[in-house]
Tab-separated table of C-alpha atoms and ligand atoms in Angstrom:
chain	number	residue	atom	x	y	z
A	1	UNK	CA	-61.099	27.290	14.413
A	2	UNK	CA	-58.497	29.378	13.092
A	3	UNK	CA	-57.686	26.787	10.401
A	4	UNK	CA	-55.777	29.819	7.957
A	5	UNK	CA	-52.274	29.804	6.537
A	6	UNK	CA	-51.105	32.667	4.629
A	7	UNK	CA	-47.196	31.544	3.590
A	8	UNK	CA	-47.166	28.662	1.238
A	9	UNK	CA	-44.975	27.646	-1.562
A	10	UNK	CA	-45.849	25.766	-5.046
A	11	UNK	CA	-43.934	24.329	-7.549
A	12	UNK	CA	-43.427	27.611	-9.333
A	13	UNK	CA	-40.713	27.825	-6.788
A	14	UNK	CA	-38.993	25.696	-4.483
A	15	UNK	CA	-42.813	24.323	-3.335
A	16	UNK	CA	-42.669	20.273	-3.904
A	17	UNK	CA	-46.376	20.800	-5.877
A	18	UNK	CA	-48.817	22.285	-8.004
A	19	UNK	CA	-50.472	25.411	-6.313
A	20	UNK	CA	-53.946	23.593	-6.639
A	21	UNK	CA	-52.399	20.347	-4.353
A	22	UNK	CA	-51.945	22.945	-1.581
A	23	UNK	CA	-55.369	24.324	-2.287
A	24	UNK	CA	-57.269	20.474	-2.094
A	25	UNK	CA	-55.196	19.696	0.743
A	26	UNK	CA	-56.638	22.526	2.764
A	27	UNK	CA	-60.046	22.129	1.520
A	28	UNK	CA	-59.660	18.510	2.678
A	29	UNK	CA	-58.546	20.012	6.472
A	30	UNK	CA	-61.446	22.881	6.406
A	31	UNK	CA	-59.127	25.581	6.033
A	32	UNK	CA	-61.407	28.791	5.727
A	33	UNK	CA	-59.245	31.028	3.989
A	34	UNK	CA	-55.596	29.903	2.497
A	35	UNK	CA	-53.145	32.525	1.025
A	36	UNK	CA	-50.250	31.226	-2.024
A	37	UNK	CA	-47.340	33.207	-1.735
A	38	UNK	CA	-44.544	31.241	-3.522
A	39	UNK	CA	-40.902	33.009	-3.818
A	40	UNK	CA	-40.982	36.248	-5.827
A	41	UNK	CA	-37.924	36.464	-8.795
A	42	UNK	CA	-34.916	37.885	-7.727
A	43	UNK	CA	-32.881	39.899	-10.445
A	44	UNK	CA	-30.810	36.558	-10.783
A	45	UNK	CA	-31.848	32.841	-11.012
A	46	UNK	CA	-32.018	30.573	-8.235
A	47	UNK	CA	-33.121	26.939	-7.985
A	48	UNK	CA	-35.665	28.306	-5.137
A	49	UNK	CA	-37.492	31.739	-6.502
A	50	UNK	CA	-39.761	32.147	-9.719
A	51	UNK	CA	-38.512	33.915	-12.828
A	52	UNK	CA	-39.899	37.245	-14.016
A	53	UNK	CA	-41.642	35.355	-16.709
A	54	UNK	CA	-43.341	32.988	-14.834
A	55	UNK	CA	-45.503	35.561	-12.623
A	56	UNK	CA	-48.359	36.124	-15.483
A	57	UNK	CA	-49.001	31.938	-15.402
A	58	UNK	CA	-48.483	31.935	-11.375
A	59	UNK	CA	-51.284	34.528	-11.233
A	60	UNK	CA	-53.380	33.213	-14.313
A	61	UNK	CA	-53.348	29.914	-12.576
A	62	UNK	CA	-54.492	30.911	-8.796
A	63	UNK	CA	-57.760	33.535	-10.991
A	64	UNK	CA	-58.805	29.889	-12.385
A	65	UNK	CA	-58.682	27.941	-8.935
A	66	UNK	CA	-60.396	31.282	-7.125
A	67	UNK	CA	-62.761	30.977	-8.830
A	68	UNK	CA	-63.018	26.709	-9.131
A	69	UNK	CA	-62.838	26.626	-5.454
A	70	UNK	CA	-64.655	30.189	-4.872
A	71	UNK	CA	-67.751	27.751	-2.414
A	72	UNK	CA	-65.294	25.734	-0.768
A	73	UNK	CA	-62.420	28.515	0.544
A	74	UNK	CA	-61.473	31.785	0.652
A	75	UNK	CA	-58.111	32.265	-1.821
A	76	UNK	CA	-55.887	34.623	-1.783
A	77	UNK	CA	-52.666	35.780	-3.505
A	78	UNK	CA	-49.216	36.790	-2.722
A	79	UNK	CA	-45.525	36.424	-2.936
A	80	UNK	CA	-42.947	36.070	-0.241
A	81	UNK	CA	-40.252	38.995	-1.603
A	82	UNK	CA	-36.482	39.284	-0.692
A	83	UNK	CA	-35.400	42.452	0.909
A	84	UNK	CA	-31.947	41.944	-1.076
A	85	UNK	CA	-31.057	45.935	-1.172
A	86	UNK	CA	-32.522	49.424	-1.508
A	87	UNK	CA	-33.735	49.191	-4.900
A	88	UNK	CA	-34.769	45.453	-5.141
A	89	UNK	CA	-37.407	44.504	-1.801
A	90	UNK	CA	-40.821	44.431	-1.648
A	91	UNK	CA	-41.462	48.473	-1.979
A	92	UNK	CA	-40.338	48.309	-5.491
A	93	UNK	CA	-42.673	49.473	-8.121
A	94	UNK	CA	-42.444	45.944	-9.984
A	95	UNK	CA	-44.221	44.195	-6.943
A	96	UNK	CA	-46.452	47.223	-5.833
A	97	UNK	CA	-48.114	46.567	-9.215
A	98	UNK	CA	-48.545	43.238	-9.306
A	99	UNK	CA	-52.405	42.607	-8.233
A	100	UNK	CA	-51.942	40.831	-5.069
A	101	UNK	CA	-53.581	40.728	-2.108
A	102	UNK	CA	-50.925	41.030	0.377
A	103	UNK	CA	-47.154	40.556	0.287
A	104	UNK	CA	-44.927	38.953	2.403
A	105	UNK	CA	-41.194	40.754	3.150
A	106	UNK	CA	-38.098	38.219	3.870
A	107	UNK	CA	-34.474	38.236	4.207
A	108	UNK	CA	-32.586	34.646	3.053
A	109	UNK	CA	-29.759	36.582	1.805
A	110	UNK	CA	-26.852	38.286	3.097
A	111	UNK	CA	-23.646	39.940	1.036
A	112	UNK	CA	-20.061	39.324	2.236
A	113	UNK	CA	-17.514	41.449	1.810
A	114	UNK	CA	-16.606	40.731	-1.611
A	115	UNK	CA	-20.189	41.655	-2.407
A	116	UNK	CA	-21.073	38.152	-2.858
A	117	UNK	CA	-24.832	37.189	-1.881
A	118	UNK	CA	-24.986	34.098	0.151
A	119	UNK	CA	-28.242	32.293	0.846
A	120	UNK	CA	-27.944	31.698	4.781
A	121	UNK	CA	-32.021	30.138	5.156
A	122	UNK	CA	-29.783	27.263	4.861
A	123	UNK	CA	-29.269	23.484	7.112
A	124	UNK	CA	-27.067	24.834	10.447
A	125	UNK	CA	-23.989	22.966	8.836
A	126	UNK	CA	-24.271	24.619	6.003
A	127	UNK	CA	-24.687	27.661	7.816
A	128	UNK	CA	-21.428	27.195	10.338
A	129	UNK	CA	-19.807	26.476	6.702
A	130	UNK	CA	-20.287	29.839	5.092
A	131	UNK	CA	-19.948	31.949	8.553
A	132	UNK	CA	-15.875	30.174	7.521
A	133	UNK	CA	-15.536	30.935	3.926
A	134	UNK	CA	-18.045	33.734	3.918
A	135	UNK	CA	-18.110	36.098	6.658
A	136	UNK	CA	-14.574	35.324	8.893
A	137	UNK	CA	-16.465	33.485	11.122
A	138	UNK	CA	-17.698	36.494	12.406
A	139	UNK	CA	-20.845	35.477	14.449
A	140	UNK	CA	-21.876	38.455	15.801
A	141	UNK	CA	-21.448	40.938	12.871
A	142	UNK	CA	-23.395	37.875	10.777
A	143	UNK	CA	-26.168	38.193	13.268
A	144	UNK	CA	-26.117	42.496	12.884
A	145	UNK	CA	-25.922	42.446	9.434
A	146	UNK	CA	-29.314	40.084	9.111
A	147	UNK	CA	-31.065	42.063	11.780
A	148	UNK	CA	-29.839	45.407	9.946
A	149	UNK	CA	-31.066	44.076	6.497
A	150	UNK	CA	-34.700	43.161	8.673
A	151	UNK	CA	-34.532	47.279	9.960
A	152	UNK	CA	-34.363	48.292	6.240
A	153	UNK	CA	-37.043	46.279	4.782
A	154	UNK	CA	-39.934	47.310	7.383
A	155	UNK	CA	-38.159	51.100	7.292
A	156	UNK	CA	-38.794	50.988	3.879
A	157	UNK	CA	-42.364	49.089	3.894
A	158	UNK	CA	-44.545	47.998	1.008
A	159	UNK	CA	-45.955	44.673	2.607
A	160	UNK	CA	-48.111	43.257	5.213
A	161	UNK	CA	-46.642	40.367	6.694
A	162	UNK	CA	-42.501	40.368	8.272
A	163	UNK	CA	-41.525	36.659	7.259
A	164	UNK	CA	-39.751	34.378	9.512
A	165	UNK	CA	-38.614	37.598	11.296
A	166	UNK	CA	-35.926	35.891	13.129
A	167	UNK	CA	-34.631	32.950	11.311
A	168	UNK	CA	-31.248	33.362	11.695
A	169	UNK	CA	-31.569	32.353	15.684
A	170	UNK	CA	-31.569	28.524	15.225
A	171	UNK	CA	-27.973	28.443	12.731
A	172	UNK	CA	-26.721	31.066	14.666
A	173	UNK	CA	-27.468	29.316	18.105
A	174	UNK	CA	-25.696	26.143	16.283
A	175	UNK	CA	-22.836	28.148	16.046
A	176	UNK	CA	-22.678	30.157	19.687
A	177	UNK	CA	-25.640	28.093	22.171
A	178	UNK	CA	-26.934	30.498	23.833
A	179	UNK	CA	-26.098	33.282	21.428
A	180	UNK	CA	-29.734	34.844	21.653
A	181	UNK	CA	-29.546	35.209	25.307
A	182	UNK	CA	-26.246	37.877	24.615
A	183	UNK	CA	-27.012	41.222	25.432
A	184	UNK	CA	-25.998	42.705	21.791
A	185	UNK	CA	-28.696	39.431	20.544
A	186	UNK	CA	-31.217	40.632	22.389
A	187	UNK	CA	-31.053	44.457	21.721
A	188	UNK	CA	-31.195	43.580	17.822
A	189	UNK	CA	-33.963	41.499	18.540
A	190	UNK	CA	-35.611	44.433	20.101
A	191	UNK	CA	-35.059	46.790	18.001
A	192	UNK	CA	-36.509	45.199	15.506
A	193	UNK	CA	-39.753	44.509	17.383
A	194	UNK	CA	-40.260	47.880	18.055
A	195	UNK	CA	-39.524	49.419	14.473
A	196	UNK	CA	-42.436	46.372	13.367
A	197	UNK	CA	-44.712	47.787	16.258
A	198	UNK	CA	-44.117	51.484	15.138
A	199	UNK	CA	-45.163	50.447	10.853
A	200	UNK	CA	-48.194	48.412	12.207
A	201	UNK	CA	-46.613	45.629	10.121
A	202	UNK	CA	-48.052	41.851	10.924
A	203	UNK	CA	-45.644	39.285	11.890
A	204	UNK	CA	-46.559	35.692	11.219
A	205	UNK	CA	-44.743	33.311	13.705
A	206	UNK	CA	-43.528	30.476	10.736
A	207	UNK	CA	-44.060	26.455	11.536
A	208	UNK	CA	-42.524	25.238	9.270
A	209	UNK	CA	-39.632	24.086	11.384
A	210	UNK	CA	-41.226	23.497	14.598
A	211	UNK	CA	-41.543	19.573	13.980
A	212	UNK	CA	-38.745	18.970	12.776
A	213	UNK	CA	-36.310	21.440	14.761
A	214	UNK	CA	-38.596	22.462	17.815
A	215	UNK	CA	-38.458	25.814	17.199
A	216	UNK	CA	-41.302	28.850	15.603
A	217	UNK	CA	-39.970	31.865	13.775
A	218	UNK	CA	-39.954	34.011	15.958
A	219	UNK	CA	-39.477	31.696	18.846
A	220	UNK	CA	-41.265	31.352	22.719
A	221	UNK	CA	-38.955	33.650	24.349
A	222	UNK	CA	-39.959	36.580	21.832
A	223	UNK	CA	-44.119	36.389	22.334
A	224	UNK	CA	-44.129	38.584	25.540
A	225	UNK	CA	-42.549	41.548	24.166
A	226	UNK	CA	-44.753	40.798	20.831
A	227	UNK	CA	-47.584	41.302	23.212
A	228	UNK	CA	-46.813	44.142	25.285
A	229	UNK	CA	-45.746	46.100	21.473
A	230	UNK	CA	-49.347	44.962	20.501
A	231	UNK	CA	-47.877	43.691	17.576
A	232	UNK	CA	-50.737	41.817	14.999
A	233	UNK	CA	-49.305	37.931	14.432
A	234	UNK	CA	-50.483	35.364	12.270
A	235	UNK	CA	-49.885	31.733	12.337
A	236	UNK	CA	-47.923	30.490	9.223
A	237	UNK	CA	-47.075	27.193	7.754
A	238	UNK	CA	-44.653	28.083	4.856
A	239	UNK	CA	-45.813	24.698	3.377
A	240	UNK	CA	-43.667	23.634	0.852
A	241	UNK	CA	-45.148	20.149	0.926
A	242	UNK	CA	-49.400	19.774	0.579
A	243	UNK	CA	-49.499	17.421	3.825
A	244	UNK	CA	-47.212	20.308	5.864
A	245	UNK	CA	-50.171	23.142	5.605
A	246	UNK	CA	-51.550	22.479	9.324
A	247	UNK	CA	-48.098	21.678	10.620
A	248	UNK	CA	-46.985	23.343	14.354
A	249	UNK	CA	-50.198	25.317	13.607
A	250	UNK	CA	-52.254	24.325	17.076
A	251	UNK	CA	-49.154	24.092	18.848
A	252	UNK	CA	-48.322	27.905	17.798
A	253	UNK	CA	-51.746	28.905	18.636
A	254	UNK	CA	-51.394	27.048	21.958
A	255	UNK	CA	-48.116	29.091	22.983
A	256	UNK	CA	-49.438	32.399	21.686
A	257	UNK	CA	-52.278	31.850	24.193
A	258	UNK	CA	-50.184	30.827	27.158
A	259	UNK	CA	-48.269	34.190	26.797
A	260	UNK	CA	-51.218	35.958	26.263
A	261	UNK	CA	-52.073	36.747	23.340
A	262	UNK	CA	-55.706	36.066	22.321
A	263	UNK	CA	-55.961	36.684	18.652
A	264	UNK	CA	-54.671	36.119	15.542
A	265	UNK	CA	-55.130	38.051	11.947
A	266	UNK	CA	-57.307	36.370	9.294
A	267	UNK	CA	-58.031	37.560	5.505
A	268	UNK	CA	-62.313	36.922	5.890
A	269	UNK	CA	-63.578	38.409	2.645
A	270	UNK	CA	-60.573	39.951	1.949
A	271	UNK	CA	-59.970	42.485	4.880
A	272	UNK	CA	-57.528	41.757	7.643
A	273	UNK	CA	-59.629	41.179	11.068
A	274	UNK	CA	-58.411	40.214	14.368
A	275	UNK	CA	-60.281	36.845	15.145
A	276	UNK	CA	-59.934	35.194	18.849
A	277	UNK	CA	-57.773	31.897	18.976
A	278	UNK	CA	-60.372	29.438	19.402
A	279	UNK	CA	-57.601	26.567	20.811
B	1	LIG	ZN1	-38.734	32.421	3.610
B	2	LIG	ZN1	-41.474	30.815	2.596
């Protein structure tokens, strides 16, 4: 029944639990196989990634549920890691040789001009906020910059699974409705697509928003071109909250169907298959 989710968060990040809540609450919901894949340390704090010192516990902790849990559910684990620049993304040698089972490659970050990272995975306020003080209000070379940030990180590889690959599109539509219909919008958008189709990356299309703000990441419009590039998609929660695992994730399988697209990728026995969606 396609009951898998491969993006979920814990408490050793920004994740409102401990990773073995997540792990019960899928059980509970007859979730076959369930991947942990909370945010990896960036080379500075934040109140939403793990520090470099926490990893050993975060993977000491999933072994001992693995194995608790090893008749009830497949486990599996991974980390969602920032493409923040050339040296620090998810090709680096520090998360190459971490033993995980697959990775996960995101961009929340973006630098202004002064060099200054800024977090834009943030409310659409928020968002409209630091386009001001951030980036001159500058919509369009906002939206480039993200998109050219997504280019580098599957250019440069070392994971499975493009995260939330266009996030941006809800603030940015905030901003400019109708912005993702715009020519330049669209040709990014593209682009991007096809450099994912040429790496035979995955792409999950991300809930986690859909109840709330109606939307997947990537969104309805994108699925026919994610068809005809016979790109591989998974259907991802990015749980942050135990009762959020299954959110949007029948409703995502329902819309990949009605544009055609018949199967998803699950982890069974740790190898990536294509299964059919069974919705
Ligand atoms: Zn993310
Ligand atoms: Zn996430």
């Amino acid at each position: 029944m396609n009951l898998t989710n491969y993006h979920s968060h814990t408490s050793f990040c920004d994740g409102r639990a401990p990773m073995e809540d997540f792990v019960k609450e899928a059980v509970r919901q007859g979730f076959t196989s369930y991947g942990i894949s909370s945010h990896a340390p960036l080379p500075f704090p934040t109140h939403w990634t793990m520090e470099k010192e926490d990893v050993a516990a975060y993977l000491e902790e999933f072994k001992n549920l693995k194995n608790e849990y090893k008749d009830k559910i497949e486990l599996y684990i991974s980390l969602e890691i920032d493409y923040l620049d050339e040296y620090n993304n998810p090709s680096a040698d520090y998360f190459q040789n971490l033993p995980l089972d697959y990775r996960i490659g995101s961009v929340h970050l973006l630098n202004d001009d002064k060099g200054e990272i800024v977090d834009i995975d943030c409310s659409k306020e928020n968002f409209k906020e630091k386009l001001e003080i951030h980036f001159n209000n500058d919509l369009k070379a906002t939206v480039l910059t993200y998109y050219s940030k997504l280019m580098s990180m599957v250019e440069l590889g070392g994971f499975d699974i493009v995260g939330h690959a266009d996030k941006i599109a809800y603030n940015a539509s905030f901003c400019q409705p109708g912005v993702t219909e715009e020519v330049w919008y669209q040709k990014a958008m593209k682009g991007l697509l096809a450099l994912i189709s040429e790496k035979g990356c995955m792409m999950e299309i991300n809930t986690k928003a859909y109840h709330k703000l109606g939307v997947f990441y990537p969104d309805v419009p994108n699925f026919s071109l994610i068809k005809d590039l016979h790109i591989p998609v998974l259907v991802n929660s990015d749980s942050h909250y135990p009762e959020l695992v299954n959110d949007g994730r029948a409703e995502a399988l329902q819309a990949l169907k009605a544009a055609g697209i018949n199967t998803v990728m699950e982890l069974v026995a740790g190898k990536w298959k294509e299964m059919p969606i069974f919705i």
